[in-house]
């Protein structure tokens, strides 16, 4: 999608760097690493209850996420971005931090770090998901894409897929019908793929996962 690709390119340029380096270097405004985050926060709460934007920072030279340190400062404000094992930012800026306009620094040299923006689904129960909630997450993300992307969004494929991403190999997962008949979902390495609007998924009452995923992507 054009909106996502633009976000990836912008964040990648600002977060360029890789390999082990202990001396932080400035890379510019922190918010450059979070394209469209303010647009997301500006959406009414009821229009973003089932999805959020995700931001990942990674190294093309294989530096583990736990060794990448992105810090920021603005006057007396100091902080560090928290990354999980996938490089996902666990503490995106709140309104107060956005207004402070901090400058970011990274402990990696220039050359091979990148940032990526994703859409993520949000469910109350991560192991038993209602198809209604899954469709709601896709619908909200599609509406947000059209609102933020403007004319460019007309050329982007619609979100139709929910991808459960796990730490390690994905477990078995099933689409369960009212009569308790189970259909296995597609499993690909660390991911389970679910498309709620596919014909064979239309009379499903519940999605059941073998264990909770690390996060849930929304894709085309």
N, CA, C and O of each residue as an XYZ file, in Angstrom:
880
protein
N       0.836     -1.188      0.000
C       0.000      0.000      0.000
C       0.876      1.244      0.000
O       1.914      1.289      0.662
N       0.448      2.246     -0.746
C       1.298      3.420     -0.889
C       1.525      4.126      0.435
O       2.634      4.572      0.729
N       0.455      4.226      1.242
C       0.599      4.896      2.528
C       1.622      4.175      3.387
O       2.466      4.817      4.011
N       1.559      2.844      3.429
C       2.486      2.070      4.241
C       3.896      2.168      3.682
O       4.853      2.327      4.440
N       4.034      2.075      2.369
C       5.359      2.149      1.769
C       6.019      3.482      2.061
O       7.217      3.528      2.340
N       5.260      4.570      2.003
C       5.814      5.886      2.316
C       6.272      5.936      3.755
O       7.306      6.529      4.064
N       5.499      5.309      4.646
C       5.882      5.296      6.052
C       7.154      4.505      6.263
O       8.035      4.914      7.019
N       7.244      3.361      5.587
C       8.445      2.531      5.711
C       9.679      3.295      5.254
O      10.709      3.265      5.927
N       9.587      3.973      4.126
C      10.729      4.694      3.589
C      11.149      5.830      4.503
O      12.340      6.031      4.738
N      10.168      6.586      5.027
C      10.480      7.717      5.894
C      11.159      7.250      7.168
O      12.206      7.769      7.556
N      10.549      6.260      7.816
C      11.136      5.772      9.057
C      12.494      5.146      8.817
O      13.402      5.299      9.633
N      12.642      4.445      7.708
C      13.920      3.803      7.414
C      15.029      4.808      7.236
O      16.144      4.570      7.700
N      14.769      5.920      6.582
C      15.794      6.941      6.391
C      16.193      7.567      7.714
O      17.374      7.810      7.959
N      15.213      7.828      8.566
C      15.526      8.481      9.831
C      16.237      7.548     10.793
O      17.044      8.000     11.606
N      15.951      6.238     10.717
C      16.526      5.296     11.675
C      17.703      4.547     11.098
O      18.049      3.477     11.598
N      18.329      5.073     10.062
C      19.401      4.329      9.413
C      20.557      4.078     10.363
O      21.030      4.981     11.053
N      21.004      2.815     10.380
C      22.135      2.451     11.214
C      22.119      0.967     11.476
O      21.095      0.323     11.248
N      23.227      0.390     11.953
C      23.239     -1.020     12.304
C      24.520     -1.355     13.029
O      25.368     -0.491     13.255
N      24.654     -2.629     13.395
C      25.843     -3.147     14.057
C      25.939     -2.604     15.473
O      25.114     -1.788     15.884
N      26.934     -3.047     16.214
C      27.060     -2.662     17.606
C      27.773     -1.327     17.734
O      28.895     -1.165     17.253
N      27.124     -0.379     18.378
C      27.733      0.915     18.652
C      27.169      1.405     19.966
O      25.958      1.353     20.178
N      28.022      1.877     20.846
C      27.567      2.279     22.167
C      27.345      3.786     22.275
O      26.610      4.229     23.158
N      27.953      4.574     21.412
C      27.830      6.022     21.488
C      26.602      6.464     20.688
O      26.605      6.344     19.463
N      25.545      6.976     21.349
C      24.340      7.380     20.617
C      24.632      8.521     19.649
O      25.483      9.373     19.906
N      23.915      8.521     18.542
C      24.025      9.610     17.582
C      22.626     10.099     17.245
O      21.699      9.297     17.129
N      22.468     11.397     17.088
C      21.169     11.969     16.781
C      20.728     11.589     15.365
O      21.537     11.551     14.439
N      19.442     11.312     15.218
C      18.896     10.965     13.907
C      17.739     11.876     13.504
O      17.154     11.687     12.437
N      17.396     12.860     14.337
C      16.334     13.800     13.985
C      15.147     13.702     14.919
O      15.220     13.027     15.946
N      14.044     14.372     14.574
C      12.854     14.368     15.435
C      12.315     12.963     15.680
O      12.225     12.150     14.760
N      11.965     12.696     16.915
C      11.438     11.378     17.269
C      10.207     11.022     16.440
O      10.053      9.870     16.034
N       9.333     11.986     16.185
C       8.072     11.685     15.520
C       8.255     11.251     14.067
O       7.325     10.719     13.462
N       9.436     11.472     13.504
C       9.682     10.972     12.146
C       9.654      9.447     12.125
O       9.414      8.844     11.078
N       9.899      8.820     13.280
C       9.841      7.361     13.380
C       8.410      6.853     13.522
O       8.178      5.645     13.505
N       7.443      7.772     13.663
C       6.055      7.377     13.898
C       5.108      8.063     12.911
O       4.227      8.819     13.322
N       5.285      7.801     11.598
C       4.406      8.434     10.611
C       2.945      8.054     10.855
O       2.626      6.899     11.135
N       2.073      9.045     10.744
C       0.619      8.891     10.854
C       0.143      8.539     12.264
O      -1.037      8.241     12.451
N       1.028      8.566     13.255
C       0.591      8.281     14.626
C      -0.361      9.368     15.128
O      -1.357      9.063     15.783
N      -0.060     10.633     14.825
C      -0.957     11.705     15.227
C      -2.299     11.574     14.511
O      -3.346     11.823     15.109
N      -2.278     11.186     13.234
C      -3.531     10.967     12.507
C      -4.368      9.890     13.196
O      -5.589     10.012     13.303
N      -3.703      8.845     13.658
C      -4.408      7.769     14.357
C      -5.022      8.284     15.662
O      -6.184      8.003     15.956
N      -4.242      9.035     16.441
C      -4.745      9.551     17.709
C      -5.891     10.531     17.519
O      -6.728     10.696     18.406
N      -5.928     11.181     16.357
C      -6.992     12.149     16.078
C      -8.316     11.483     15.705
O      -9.354     12.143     15.697
N      -8.294     10.190     15.398
C      -9.532      9.479     15.094
C     -10.393      9.386     16.350
O      -9.848      9.231     17.443
N     -11.719      9.475     16.234
C     -12.590      9.242     17.388
C     -12.318      7.862     17.990
O     -12.016      6.916     17.263
N     -12.422      7.749     19.296
C     -12.095      6.500     19.987
C     -12.878      5.315     19.424
O     -12.350      4.207     19.327
N     -14.152      5.555     19.050
C     -14.960      4.455     18.542
C     -14.538      4.012     17.148
O     -14.941      2.942     16.692
N     -13.731      4.824     16.466
C     -13.262      4.466     15.128
C     -11.904      3.771     15.146
O     -11.379      3.420     14.089
N     -11.328      3.568     16.330
C     -10.031      2.895     16.425
C      -9.976      1.920     17.593
O      -8.903      1.613     18.112
N     -11.142      1.439     17.998
C     -11.212      0.547     19.154
C     -10.700     -0.856     18.850
O     -10.307     -1.582     19.763
N     -10.701     -1.250     17.560
C     -10.320     -2.611     17.188
C      -8.986     -2.688     16.463
O      -8.556     -3.779     16.089
N      -8.323     -1.559     16.257
C      -7.021     -1.623     15.594
C      -6.132     -0.501     16.101
O      -6.605      0.480     16.675
N      -4.843     -0.665     15.879
C      -3.873      0.365     16.192
C      -2.781      0.339     15.125
O      -2.694     -0.603     14.337
N      -1.956      1.374     15.109
C      -0.779      1.370     14.251
C       0.382      0.795     15.035
O       0.548      1.092     16.219
N       1.182     -0.024     14.380
C       2.371     -0.580     15.010
C       3.615     -0.048     14.325
O       3.587      0.279     13.138
N       4.715      0.041     15.079
C       5.975      0.548     14.531
C       7.096     -0.406     14.925
O       7.272     -0.735     16.099
N       7.847     -0.841     13.919
C       8.949     -1.771     14.137
C      10.267     -1.137     13.711
O      10.335     -0.452     12.690
N      11.298     -1.369     14.490
C      12.648     -0.900     14.181
C      13.531     -2.139     14.095
O      13.559     -2.952     15.019
N      14.254     -2.280     12.982
C      15.033     -3.492     12.780
C      16.372     -3.188     12.123
O      16.598     -2.089     11.615
N      17.251     -4.179     12.143
C      18.585     -4.057     11.559
C      18.739     -5.081     10.448
O      18.402     -6.252     10.627
N      19.248     -4.644      9.299
C      19.500     -5.573      8.196
C      20.786     -6.361      8.404
O      21.071     -7.282      7.639
N      21.568     -6.016      9.429
C      22.802     -6.733      9.720
C      22.625     -7.725     10.865
O      23.604     -8.245     11.400
N      21.379     -7.982     11.235
C      21.113     -9.016     12.216
C      21.297     -8.617     13.665
O      21.357     -9.489     14.531
N      21.391     -7.320     13.962
C      21.503     -6.889     15.354
C      20.178     -7.165     16.056
O      19.142     -6.681     15.599
N      20.173     -7.932     17.158
C      18.920     -8.224     17.861
C      18.254     -6.948     18.368
O      18.920     -5.961     18.681
N      16.942     -6.990     18.439
C      16.192     -5.814     18.884
C      16.613     -5.361     20.274
O      16.623     -4.164     20.564
N      16.961     -6.317     21.136
C      17.332     -5.937     22.504
C      18.645     -5.160     22.569
O      18.951     -4.550     23.593
N      19.421     -5.177     21.486
C      20.674     -4.420     21.462
C      20.515     -3.052     20.790
O      21.444     -2.245     20.793
N      19.353     -2.800     20.225
C      19.091     -1.505     19.589
C      18.477     -0.570     20.627
O      17.450     -0.886     21.227
N      19.103      0.559     20.830
C      18.613      1.535     21.802
C      18.297      2.847     21.094
O      19.172      3.483     20.506
N      17.033      3.235     21.164
C      16.601      4.518     20.623
C      16.159      5.384     21.798
O      15.155      5.098     22.450
N      16.910      6.433     22.057
C      16.590      7.346     23.142
C      16.102      8.665     22.568
O      16.233      8.914     21.369
N      15.543      9.503     23.415
C      15.064     10.811     22.973
C      15.169     11.812     24.124
O      15.194     11.439     25.297
N      15.229     13.073     23.758
C      15.318     14.126     24.770
C      14.742     15.421     24.213
O      14.828     15.708     23.019
N      14.157     16.186     25.118
C      13.644     17.524     24.814
C      13.633     18.302     26.114
O      12.730     18.121     26.931
N      14.624     19.170     26.324
C      14.735     19.873     27.590
C      14.988     18.905     28.725
O      15.972     18.166     28.706
N      14.097     18.902     29.726
C      14.240     18.004     30.871
C      13.655     16.616     30.604
O      13.783     15.717     31.435
N      13.031     16.447     29.475
C      12.408     15.160     29.152
C      13.457     14.203     28.591
O      14.185     14.541     27.658
N      13.523     13.021     29.161
C      14.433     11.988     28.687
C      13.666     10.665     28.658
O      12.817     10.412     29.513
N      13.967      9.839     27.684
C      13.303      8.549     27.617
C      13.936      7.631     26.592
O      14.824      8.036     25.842
N      13.472      6.393     26.566
C      13.965      5.374     25.637
C      12.783      4.591     25.097
O      11.847      4.286     25.837
N      12.818      4.267     23.822
C      11.783      3.416     23.251
C      11.990      1.977     23.700
O      13.113      1.474     23.692
N      10.918      1.324     24.086
C      10.971     -0.081     24.489
C      10.625     -0.949     23.284
O       9.560     -0.789     22.688
N      11.519     -1.867     22.924
C      11.298     -2.760     21.786
C      11.115     -4.195     22.263
O      11.801     -4.643     23.182
N      10.186     -4.915     21.636
C      10.074     -6.333     21.954
C      11.002     -7.133     21.043
O      11.777     -6.551     20.284
N      10.929     -8.453     21.114
C      11.850     -9.292     20.336
C      11.672     -9.132     18.833
O      12.578     -9.452     18.063
N      10.515     -8.640     18.411
C      10.248     -8.406     16.993
C      10.646     -6.994     16.560
O      10.495     -6.638     15.391
N      11.152     -6.192     17.494
C      11.496     -4.818     17.178
C      10.319     -3.870     17.242
O      10.450     -2.709     16.853
N       9.167     -4.328     17.721
C       7.986     -3.469     17.836
C       8.142     -2.491     18.999
O       8.599     -2.861     20.080
N       7.763     -1.258     18.763
C       7.828     -0.240     19.807
C       6.636     -0.432     20.739
O       5.485     -0.374     20.305
N       6.914     -0.659     22.012
C       5.863     -0.936     22.993
C       5.349      0.325     23.673
O       4.310      0.287     24.331
N       6.061      1.447     23.525
C       5.656      2.691     24.188
C       5.674      3.859     23.202
O       6.498      4.763     23.334
N       4.772      3.848     22.214
C       4.732      4.976     21.269
C       4.422      6.275     22.002
O       3.861      6.242     23.097
N       4.772      7.411     21.424
C       4.618      8.702     22.118
C       3.162      9.016     22.458
O       2.257      8.781     21.658
N       2.959      9.553     23.664
C       1.634     10.059     24.012
C       1.544     11.528     23.592
O       2.500     12.082     23.049
N       0.407     12.146     23.843
C       0.177     13.517     23.388
C       1.199     14.485     23.971
O       1.696     15.362     23.264
N       1.514     14.333     25.251
C       2.467     15.242     25.891
C       3.844     15.137     25.255
O       4.505     16.152     25.034
N       4.279     13.922     24.961
C       5.599     13.732     24.347
C       5.614     14.271     22.921
O       6.610     14.852     22.488
N       4.532     14.085     22.196
C       4.452     14.628     20.842
C       4.613     16.144     20.870
O       5.341     16.711     20.055
N       3.933     16.798     21.810
C       4.007     18.257     21.912
C       5.403     18.725     22.293
O       5.807     19.826     21.918
N       6.150     17.901     23.036
C       7.510     18.284     23.443
C       8.490     18.246     22.283
O       9.559     18.849     22.365
N       8.148     17.549     21.203
C       8.975     17.463     19.984
C      10.417     17.068     20.292
O      11.335     17.815     19.953
N      10.644     15.909     20.927
C      12.008     15.496     21.271
C      12.819     15.074     20.043
O      12.276     14.759     18.984
N      14.132     15.081     20.231
C      15.073     14.601     19.216
C      15.495     13.184     19.597
O      15.763     12.900     20.764
N      15.550     12.303     18.610
C      15.894     10.904     18.853
C      17.366     10.655     18.580
O      17.993     11.354     17.783
N      17.910      9.643     19.256
C      19.282      9.186     19.036
C      19.290      7.668     19.068
O      18.473      7.056     19.756
N      20.214      7.052     18.323
C      20.292      5.596     18.261
C      21.736      5.162     18.483
O      22.669      5.876     18.115
N      21.915      3.998     19.080
C      23.267      3.517     19.397
C      23.833      2.635     18.287
O      24.613      1.722     18.558
N      23.449      2.899     17.053
C      23.931      2.141     15.905
C      24.513      3.110     14.873
O      24.024      4.232     14.743
N      25.555      2.692     14.135
C      26.135      3.557     13.109
C      25.243      3.619     11.876
O      24.372      2.766     11.708
N      25.441      4.604     11.015
C      24.596      4.756      9.831
C      24.732      3.577      8.867
O      25.781      2.937      8.781
N      23.656      3.313      8.155
C      23.780      2.379      7.053
C      22.712      1.344      6.864
O      22.326      1.090      5.723
N      22.200      0.716      7.926
C      21.337     -0.437      7.647
C      20.271     -0.701      8.706
O      19.963     -1.857      8.998
N      19.717      0.336      9.270
C      18.536      0.169     10.114
C      17.320      0.671      9.365
O      17.437      1.538      8.500
N      16.160      0.138      9.687
C      14.930      0.540      9.010
C      13.774      0.558      9.989
O      13.773     -0.148     10.997
N      12.790      1.382      9.669
C      11.557      1.431     10.440
C      10.391      1.022      9.556
O      10.421      1.240      8.345
N       9.371      0.434     10.148
C       8.217     -0.044      9.401
C       6.942      0.255     10.174
O       6.872      0.032     11.383
N       5.936      0.761      9.472
C       4.621      0.976     10.068
C       3.692     -0.143      9.653
O       3.672     -0.532      8.485
N       2.917     -0.669     10.595
C       1.957     -1.725     10.299
C       0.610     -1.376     10.913
O       0.503     -0.473     11.743
N      -0.411     -2.104     10.490
C      -1.724     -2.042     11.132
C      -1.875     -3.300     11.968
O      -1.569     -4.398     11.504
N      -2.350     -3.145     13.209
C      -2.502     -4.285     14.103
C      -3.922     -4.334     14.657
O      -4.514     -3.301     14.972
N      -4.460     -5.548     14.772
C      -5.786     -5.741     15.348
C      -5.683     -5.781     16.867
O      -4.654     -6.158     17.426
N      -6.771     -5.383     17.522
C      -6.842     -5.406     18.985
C      -8.098     -6.177     19.388
O      -9.214     -5.788     19.045
N      -7.900     -7.283     20.127
C      -9.021     -8.082     20.596
C      -8.916     -8.258     22.108
O      -7.817     -8.312     22.660
N     -10.068     -8.347     22.772
C     -10.080     -8.523     24.224
C      -9.510     -9.882     24.619
O      -8.768     -9.990     25.596
N      -9.857    -10.910     23.862
C      -9.349    -12.263     24.100
C      -8.467    -12.640     22.921
O      -8.948    -12.702     21.790
N      -7.204    -12.890     23.161
C      -6.247    -13.145     22.080
C      -6.265    -14.592     21.594
O      -5.614    -14.911     20.599
N      -7.001    -15.477     22.278
C      -7.000    -16.893     21.892
C      -8.345    -17.375     21.358
O      -8.412    -18.406     20.689
N      -9.406    -16.643     21.646
C     -10.739    -16.988     21.147
C     -11.342    -15.714     20.567
O     -11.769    -14.827     21.305
N     -11.373    -15.632     19.241
C     -11.731    -14.388     18.572
C     -13.054    -14.550     17.836
O     -13.262    -15.520     17.107
N     -13.929    -13.600     18.036
C     -15.195    -13.583     17.317
C     -14.973    -13.090     15.889
O     -14.283    -12.091     15.687
N     -15.547    -13.772     14.894
C     -15.454    -13.261     13.516
C     -16.002    -11.844     13.394
O     -15.503    -11.056     12.591
N     -17.025    -11.511     14.184
C     -17.581    -10.154     14.161
C     -16.519     -9.134     14.558
O     -16.419     -8.073     13.943
N     -15.731     -9.445     15.575
C     -14.671     -8.532     16.004
C     -13.570     -8.435     14.955
O     -13.014     -7.360     14.729
N     -13.253     -9.573     14.306
C     -12.222     -9.561     13.270
C     -12.647     -8.693     12.087
O     -11.853     -7.903     11.576
N     -13.903     -8.842     11.652
C     -14.420     -8.011     10.563
C     -14.432     -6.547     10.984
O     -14.132     -5.666     10.178
N     -14.779     -6.282     12.246
C     -14.779     -4.906     12.743
C     -13.404     -4.277     12.684
O     -13.268     -3.104     12.337
N     -12.380     -5.050     13.021
C     -11.008     -4.531     12.964
C     -10.617     -4.200     11.531
O     -10.012     -3.159     11.277
N     -10.960     -5.081     10.589
C     -10.648     -4.834      9.189
C     -11.392     -3.600      8.672
O     -10.815     -2.773      7.966
N     -12.672     -3.480      9.026
C     -13.466     -2.344      8.569
C     -12.912     -1.026      9.105
O     -12.808     -0.048      8.365
N     -12.557     -0.997     10.391
C     -11.995      0.222     10.973
C     -10.692      0.610     10.287
O     -10.473      1.782      9.981
N      -9.824     -0.372     10.045
C      -8.544     -0.090      9.396
C      -8.754      0.417      7.973
O      -8.051      1.324      7.529
N      -9.710     -0.156      7.262
C      -9.994      0.299      5.894
C     -10.523      1.728      5.889
O     -10.130      2.528      5.039
N     -11.395      2.054      6.813
C     -11.921      3.427      6.878
C     -10.815      4.410      7.224
O     -10.752      5.504      6.663
N      -9.942      4.023      8.146
C      -8.833      4.905      8.526
C      -7.881      5.120      7.355
O      -7.393      6.230      7.146
N      -7.615      4.061      6.590
C      -6.750      4.182      5.423
C      -7.323      5.186      4.429
O      -6.595      6.025      3.897
N      -8.625      5.099      4.181
C      -9.249      6.031      3.240
C      -9.208      7.461      3.762
O      -9.011      8.403      2.994
N      -9.393      7.620      5.065
C      -9.410      8.957      5.648
C      -8.025      9.584      5.630
O      -7.887     10.757      5.282
N      -7.009      8.835      5.993
C      -5.652      9.375      6.087
C      -4.967      9.395      4.729
O      -4.227     10.329      4.424
N      -5.208      8.370      3.908
C      -4.502      8.256      2.646
C      -5.026      9.137      1.534
O      -4.329      9.366      0.546
N      -6.263      9.643      1.680
C      -6.811     10.506      0.657
C      -6.935      9.780     -0.679
O      -7.322      8.613     -0.728
N      -6.606     10.474     -1.750
C      -6.726      9.916     -3.097
C      -5.853      8.667     -3.259
O      -6.250      7.718     -3.934
N      -4.661      8.664     -2.640
C      -3.762      7.520     -2.776
C      -4.398      6.239     -2.256
O      -4.094      5.150     -2.743
N      -5.286      6.365     -1.260
C      -5.922      5.186     -0.684
C      -6.831      4.485     -1.681
O      -7.112      3.296     -1.528
N      -7.296      5.203     -2.703
C      -8.161      4.594     -3.710
C      -7.435      3.519     -4.496
O      -8.074      2.628     -5.054
N      -6.112      3.584     -4.549
C      -5.320      2.627     -5.321
C      -4.710      1.539     -4.446
O      -3.973      0.685     -4.939
N      -5.011      1.566     -3.161
C      -4.462      0.569     -2.236
C      -5.445     -0.587     -2.076
O      -6.649     -0.350     -1.984
N      -4.968     -1.824     -2.040
C      -5.870     -2.959     -1.821
C      -6.489     -2.899     -0.433
O      -5.858     -2.435      0.517
N      -7.717     -3.368     -0.321
C      -8.415     -3.333      0.961
C      -7.829     -4.364      1.922
O      -7.305     -5.395      1.501
N      -7.926     -4.070      3.218
C      -7.523     -5.038      4.230
C      -8.562     -6.162      4.277
O      -9.758     -5.903      4.418
N      -8.100     -7.409      4.157
C      -8.993     -8.564      4.184
C      -8.485     -9.679      5.091
O      -9.204    -10.643      5.353
N      -7.247     -9.552      5.572
C      -6.588    -10.671      6.243
C      -6.148    -10.307      7.655
O      -5.637     -9.215      7.904
N      -6.357    -11.238      8.563
C      -5.861    -11.127      9.939
C      -4.752    -12.165     10.095
O      -4.957    -13.349      9.831
N      -3.573    -11.707     10.529
C      -2.406    -12.584     10.648
C      -1.957    -12.615     12.112
O      -1.536    -11.596     12.660
N      -2.048    -13.773     12.728
C      -1.613    -13.948     14.107
C      -0.123    -14.306     14.092
O       0.264    -15.322     13.515
N       0.697    -13.490     14.713
C       2.149    -13.681     14.714
C       2.583    -14.157     16.103
O       2.211    -13.565     17.117
N       3.369    -15.226     16.136
C       3.757    -15.855     17.398
C       5.261    -15.755     17.627
O       6.042    -15.560     16.696
N       5.632    -15.893     18.868
C       7.034    -16.081     19.220
C       7.336    -17.562     19.037
O       6.847    -18.399     19.796
N       8.139    -17.884     18.035
C       8.404    -19.276     17.723
C       7.351    -19.835     16.782
O       6.482    -19.099     16.314
N       7.421    -21.132     16.501
C       6.481    -21.749     15.563
C       5.029    -21.551     15.995
O       4.708    -21.615     17.182
N       4.166    -21.313     15.023
C       2.752    -21.095     15.319
C       2.093    -22.400     15.774
O       2.456    -23.476     15.299
N       1.136    -22.309     16.684
C       0.405    -23.508     17.112
C      -0.708    -23.831     16.120
O      -0.931    -23.098     15.156
N      -1.402    -24.937     16.372
C      -2.591    -25.220     15.583
C      -3.665    -24.175     15.880
O      -3.712    -23.616     16.975
N      -4.516    -23.921     14.905
C      -5.593    -22.950     15.073
C      -6.785    -23.418     14.247
O      -6.614    -24.046     13.202
N      -8.010    -23.108     14.725
C      -9.196    -23.630     14.071
C     -10.274    -22.555     13.927
O     -10.390    -21.644     14.746
N     -11.038    -22.692     12.880
C     -12.299    -21.970     12.732
C     -13.394    -22.919     13.217
O     -13.569    -24.003     12.660
N     -14.125    -22.517     14.246
C     -15.119    -23.396     14.876
C     -16.519    -22.912     14.515
O     -16.823    -21.724     14.629
N     -17.372    -23.845     14.078
C     -18.750    -23.527     13.731
C     -19.695    -23.839     14.883
O     -19.303    -24.459     15.871
N     -20.938    -23.405     14.747
C     -21.907    -23.561     15.838
C     -22.109    -25.025     16.218
O     -22.363    -25.331     17.383
N     -21.996    -25.947     15.232
C     -22.161    -27.369     15.523
C     -20.877    -28.016     16.022
O     -20.781    -29.239     16.125
N     -19.869    -27.158     16.338
C     -18.570    -27.564     16.879
C     -17.665    -28.199     15.826
O     -16.603    -28.716     16.171
N     -18.053    -28.174     14.567
C     -17.153    -28.625     13.505
C     -15.958    -27.670     13.433
O     -16.117    -26.452     13.518
N     -14.761    -28.242     13.274
C     -13.540    -27.434     13.246
C     -12.853    -27.537     11.888
O     -12.732    -28.618     11.312
N     -12.407    -26.383     11.392
C     -11.619    -26.336     10.166
C     -10.252    -25.743     10.500
O     -10.194    -24.625     11.011
N      -9.157    -26.441     10.234
C      -7.835    -25.886     10.543
C      -7.566    -24.627      9.717
O      -7.906    -24.562      8.536
N      -6.959    -23.643     10.350
C      -6.533    -22.448      9.644
C      -5.138    -22.675      9.055
O      -4.406    -23.563      9.493
N      -4.786    -21.871      8.069
C      -3.477    -21.976      7.438
C      -2.379    -21.528      8.394
O      -2.452    -20.438      8.962
N      -1.370    -22.360      8.570
C      -0.232    -22.049      9.430
C       1.019    -21.945      8.565
O       1.320    -22.856      7.794
N       1.749    -20.838      8.691
C       2.990    -20.621      7.939
C       4.085    -20.185      8.912
O       4.144    -19.022      9.311
N       4.937    -21.115      9.283
C       6.041    -20.850     10.204
C       5.524    -20.254     11.521
O       4.926    -20.969     12.324
N       5.747    -18.967     11.746
C       5.328    -18.361     13.013
C       3.994    -17.633     12.897
O       3.673    -16.803     13.747
N       3.204    -17.931     11.848
C       1.990    -17.179     11.587
C       0.797    -18.084     11.298
O       0.924    -19.169     10.731
N      -0.377    -17.584     11.716
C      -1.659    -18.207     11.373
C      -2.450    -17.191     10.567
O      -2.576    -16.034     10.969
N      -2.984    -17.625      9.424
C      -3.672    -16.737      8.492
C      -5.186    -16.949      8.592
O      -5.666    -18.082      8.594
N      -5.927    -15.839      8.675
C      -7.385    -15.915      8.773
C      -8.001    -14.810      7.914
O      -7.679    -13.632      8.071
N      -8.893    -15.211      7.003
C      -9.611    -14.251      6.162
C     -11.106    -14.432      6.426
O     -11.732    -15.322      5.850
N     -11.679    -13.598      7.289
C     -13.066    -13.826      7.739
C     -14.109    -13.742      6.643
O     -15.200    -14.289      6.805
N     -13.818    -13.076      5.527
C     -14.814    -12.932      4.468
C     -14.699    -13.992      3.376
O     -15.468    -13.975      2.415
N     -13.739    -14.921      3.518
C     -13.668    -16.024      2.569
C     -14.937    -16.879      2.666
O     -15.541    -16.985      3.733
N     -15.328    -17.477      1.562
C     -16.592    -18.223      1.527
C     -16.646    -19.321      2.574
O     -17.680    -19.509      3.214
N     -15.552    -20.050      2.764
C     -15.578    -21.161      3.715
C     -15.456    -20.710      5.167
O     -15.432    -21.543      6.073
N     -15.380    -19.398      5.396
C     -15.288    -18.873      6.754
C     -16.540    -18.107      7.178
O     -16.588    -17.568      8.284
N     -17.534    -18.053      6.330
C     -18.670    -17.160      6.581
C     -19.634    -17.646      7.657
O     -20.365    -16.834      8.225
N     -19.660    -18.926      7.952
C     -20.558    -19.416      9.000
C     -19.787    -19.845     10.250
O     -20.251    -20.682     11.024
N     -18.603    -19.258     10.431
C     -17.772    -19.577     11.603
C     -18.258    -18.772     12.804
O     -18.585    -17.592     12.679
N     -18.302    -19.412     13.954
C     -18.749    -18.730     15.164
C     -17.595    -18.268     16.049
O     -17.769    -17.384     16.888
N     -16.401    -18.873     15.861
C     -15.281    -18.536     16.733
C     -13.970    -19.007     16.109
O     -13.921    -20.048     15.454
N     -12.912    -18.231     16.321
C     -11.558    -18.627     15.958
C     -10.834    -19.007     17.244
O     -10.809    -18.231     18.200
N     -10.249    -20.197     17.264
C      -9.574    -20.689     18.463
C      -8.102    -20.932     18.141
O      -7.773    -21.636     17.187
N      -7.228    -20.342     18.944
C      -5.781    -20.490     18.765
C      -5.204    -21.361     19.872
O      -5.695    -21.356     21.000
N      -4.148    -22.113     19.535
C      -3.507    -22.983     20.510
C      -2.829    -22.232     21.641
O      -2.722    -22.750     22.753
N      -2.376    -21.028     21.375
C      -1.831    -20.158     22.425
C      -1.918    -18.715     21.935
O      -2.194    -18.461     20.763
N      -1.684    -17.790     22.833
C      -1.838    -16.379     22.496
C      -0.709    -15.914     21.576
O       0.448    -16.258     21.813
N      -1.017    -15.141     20.534
C       0.014    -14.603     19.644
C       0.750    -13.446     20.290
O       0.275    -12.860     21.263
N       1.921    -13.118     19.740
C       2.668    -11.949     20.215
C       1.966    -10.668     19.786
O       1.908     -9.701     20.546
N       1.429    -10.664     18.560
C       0.640     -9.541     18.063
C      -0.148    -10.012     16.848
O       0.054    -11.126     16.364
N      -1.047     -9.160     16.357
C      -1.956     -9.547     15.293
C      -1.919     -8.482     14.201
O      -2.320     -7.340     14.426
N      -1.443     -8.856     13.034
C      -1.355     -7.935     11.917
C      -2.638     -7.894     11.118
O      -3.381     -8.874     11.058
N      -2.890     -6.745     10.503
C      -3.973     -6.581      9.535
C      -3.320     -6.354      8.183
O      -2.454     -5.489      8.048
N      -3.734     -7.137      7.164
C      -3.090     -7.058      5.862
C      -4.116     -7.193      4.754
O      -5.294     -7.446      5.005
N      -3.654     -7.021      3.526
C      -4.542     -7.106      2.369
C      -4.826     -8.564      1.996
O      -5.559     -8.825      1.041
